[in-house]
């Protein structure tokens, strides 16, 4: 193996903006700031979610960001600041680096992810399980 996951995350973190939970909470609820949860849907159902956050599954994120993709979501072309998070900050670091490399401006992620958000008193709500 040429690079471990830890190495990839370390490299990503050296090139992206990482917010502390306190910095993220200061942005939460501001106009033109979109929180993006990249966790798996089962994690949201099991652990809850940040109220108002957009769910963009990690496996679809680049496709949703790319305006040339048939899966593009206009949300990612609205000029907002995007705050990504996952469970612990590893997937969101890689995702932030990836979309930054694609040209998405004004993107960052939360150090420690949803776990740190919840532990530090960030708002969390229950997500109802999917039907079917």
Short mmCIF file of C-alpha atoms in Angstrom, two decimals:
data_model
loop_
_atom_site.label_atom_id
_atom_site.label_comp_id
_atom_site.label_asym_id
_atom_site.label_seq_id
_atom_site.Cartn_x
_atom_site.Cartn_y
_atom_site.Cartn_z
CA UNK A 1 0.00 0.00 0.00
CA UNK A 2 1.49 3.32 -1.05
CA UNK A 3 -0.58 5.56 1.25
CA UNK A 4 -2.69 4.76 4.26
CA UNK A 5 -6.02 6.38 5.03
CA UNK A 6 -4.34 8.30 7.84
CA UNK A 7 -1.79 9.67 5.37
CA UNK A 8 -4.52 10.70 2.89
CA UNK A 9 -6.47 12.46 5.64
CA UNK A 10 -3.32 14.19 6.91
CA UNK A 11 -2.50 15.42 3.41
CA UNK A 12 -6.08 16.60 2.84
CA UNK A 13 -6.10 18.48 6.14
CA UNK A 14 -2.92 20.29 5.14
CA UNK A 15 -4.69 21.72 2.07
CA UNK A 16 -8.21 22.48 3.30
CA UNK A 17 -9.88 24.69 5.86
CA UNK A 18 -10.79 22.85 9.05
CA UNK A 19 -13.19 24.45 11.51
CA UNK A 20 -13.37 23.78 15.21
CA UNK A 21 -16.83 22.97 16.53
CA UNK A 22 -16.95 26.46 18.02
CA UNK A 23 -16.18 28.05 14.65
CA UNK A 24 -18.77 25.84 12.94
CA UNK A 25 -21.41 26.71 15.54
CA UNK A 26 -20.76 30.40 14.89
CA UNK A 27 -21.58 29.81 11.21
CA UNK A 28 -24.57 27.56 11.88
CA UNK A 29 -27.84 29.15 10.81
CA UNK A 30 -26.22 32.00 8.90
CA UNK A 31 -27.63 32.93 5.54
CA UNK A 32 -25.46 31.67 2.67
CA UNK A 33 -23.93 28.87 4.77
CA UNK A 34 -24.94 25.28 4.05
CA UNK A 35 -24.03 22.42 6.37
CA UNK A 36 -23.54 19.19 4.40
CA UNK A 37 -23.74 15.81 6.13
CA UNK A 38 -21.91 13.16 4.11
CA UNK A 39 -22.56 10.25 6.47
CA UNK A 40 -24.44 7.17 5.37
CA UNK A 41 -28.22 7.39 5.77
CA UNK A 42 -28.09 4.63 8.42
CA UNK A 43 -25.79 6.80 10.53
CA UNK A 44 -28.27 9.66 10.40
CA UNK A 45 -31.11 7.35 11.40
CA UNK A 46 -29.09 5.83 14.24
CA UNK A 47 -27.35 8.94 15.64
CA UNK A 48 -29.50 11.88 14.55
CA UNK A 49 -28.71 14.81 12.35
CA UNK A 50 -27.89 18.51 12.46
CA UNK A 51 -31.18 20.37 11.91
CA UNK A 52 -31.24 22.00 8.49
CA UNK A 53 -28.16 20.19 7.19
CA UNK A 54 -28.30 18.82 3.66
CA UNK A 55 -27.63 15.11 3.33
CA UNK A 56 -25.21 14.39 0.47
CA UNK A 57 -24.04 10.78 0.65
CA UNK A 58 -20.28 10.50 0.28
CA UNK A 59 -20.63 8.17 -2.68
CA UNK A 60 -22.61 10.75 -4.70
CA UNK A 61 -20.95 13.98 -3.60
CA UNK A 62 -18.63 14.59 -6.55
CA UNK A 63 -21.43 13.72 -8.97
CA UNK A 64 -23.76 16.22 -7.26
CA UNK A 65 -21.09 18.96 -7.29
CA UNK A 66 -20.02 18.60 -10.95
CA UNK A 67 -22.25 20.79 -13.16
CA UNK A 68 -21.49 18.48 -16.12
CA UNK A 69 -22.75 15.40 -14.29
CA UNK A 70 -26.24 14.07 -14.98
CA UNK A 71 -26.62 13.91 -11.18
CA UNK A 72 -25.68 17.56 -10.56
CA UNK A 73 -27.59 19.34 -7.79
CA UNK A 74 -28.11 23.09 -8.20
CA UNK A 75 -27.54 23.46 -4.47
CA UNK A 76 -23.79 23.19 -5.07
CA UNK A 77 -23.83 26.04 -7.60
CA UNK A 78 -25.59 28.58 -5.36
CA UNK A 79 -22.45 30.38 -4.13
CA UNK A 80 -22.94 29.42 -0.48
CA UNK A 81 -20.19 28.53 1.93
CA UNK A 82 -20.27 24.77 2.50
CA UNK A 83 -19.44 23.16 5.84
CA UNK A 84 -18.98 19.40 5.42
CA UNK A 85 -19.02 16.86 8.20
CA UNK A 86 -19.06 13.12 8.71
CA UNK A 87 -18.90 11.07 11.91
CA UNK A 88 -15.35 11.92 13.01
CA UNK A 89 -13.85 14.23 10.38
CA UNK A 90 -11.93 11.76 8.22
CA UNK A 91 -14.40 11.29 5.35
CA UNK A 92 -15.28 14.97 5.40
CA UNK A 93 -11.59 15.93 5.12
CA UNK A 94 -11.24 13.74 2.03
CA UNK A 95 -14.55 15.01 0.60
CA UNK A 96 -13.61 18.64 1.20
CA UNK A 97 -10.27 18.12 -0.56
CA UNK A 98 -11.95 16.37 -3.47
CA UNK A 99 -14.57 19.05 -4.16
CA UNK A 100 -12.01 21.79 -3.58
CA UNK A 101 -9.86 20.14 -6.25
CA UNK A 102 -12.93 20.11 -8.51
CA UNK A 103 -13.19 23.88 -8.11
CA UNK A 104 -15.95 24.26 -5.53
CA UNK A 105 -15.05 27.45 -3.68
CA UNK A 106 -15.60 28.30 -0.04
CA UNK A 107 -15.71 24.76 1.35
CA UNK A 108 -14.46 23.54 4.72
CA UNK A 109 -15.14 20.77 7.23
CA UNK A 110 -15.63 20.29 10.96
CA UNK A 111 -12.77 18.83 12.99
CA UNK A 112 -14.13 15.81 14.83
CA UNK A 113 -17.28 15.69 12.72
CA UNK A 114 -20.77 15.00 14.01
CA UNK A 115 -19.40 13.29 17.11
CA UNK A 116 -17.57 16.43 18.22
CA UNK A 117 -20.57 18.58 17.22
CA UNK A 118 -22.90 16.53 19.43
CA UNK A 119 -20.42 16.28 22.34
CA UNK A 120 -19.97 20.06 22.35
CA UNK A 121 -23.68 20.86 22.50
CA UNK A 122 -24.39 21.45 18.81
CA UNK A 123 -28.07 21.05 17.95
CA UNK A 124 -29.12 17.53 16.97
CA UNK A 125 -32.49 16.14 15.99
CA UNK A 126 -33.78 12.63 15.43
CA UNK A 127 -34.12 11.45 11.86
CA UNK A 128 -37.06 9.25 11.11
CA UNK A 129 -36.17 5.91 9.50
CA UNK A 130 -36.82 5.45 5.79
CA UNK A 131 -39.85 3.52 4.63
CA UNK A 132 -39.17 0.28 2.81
#
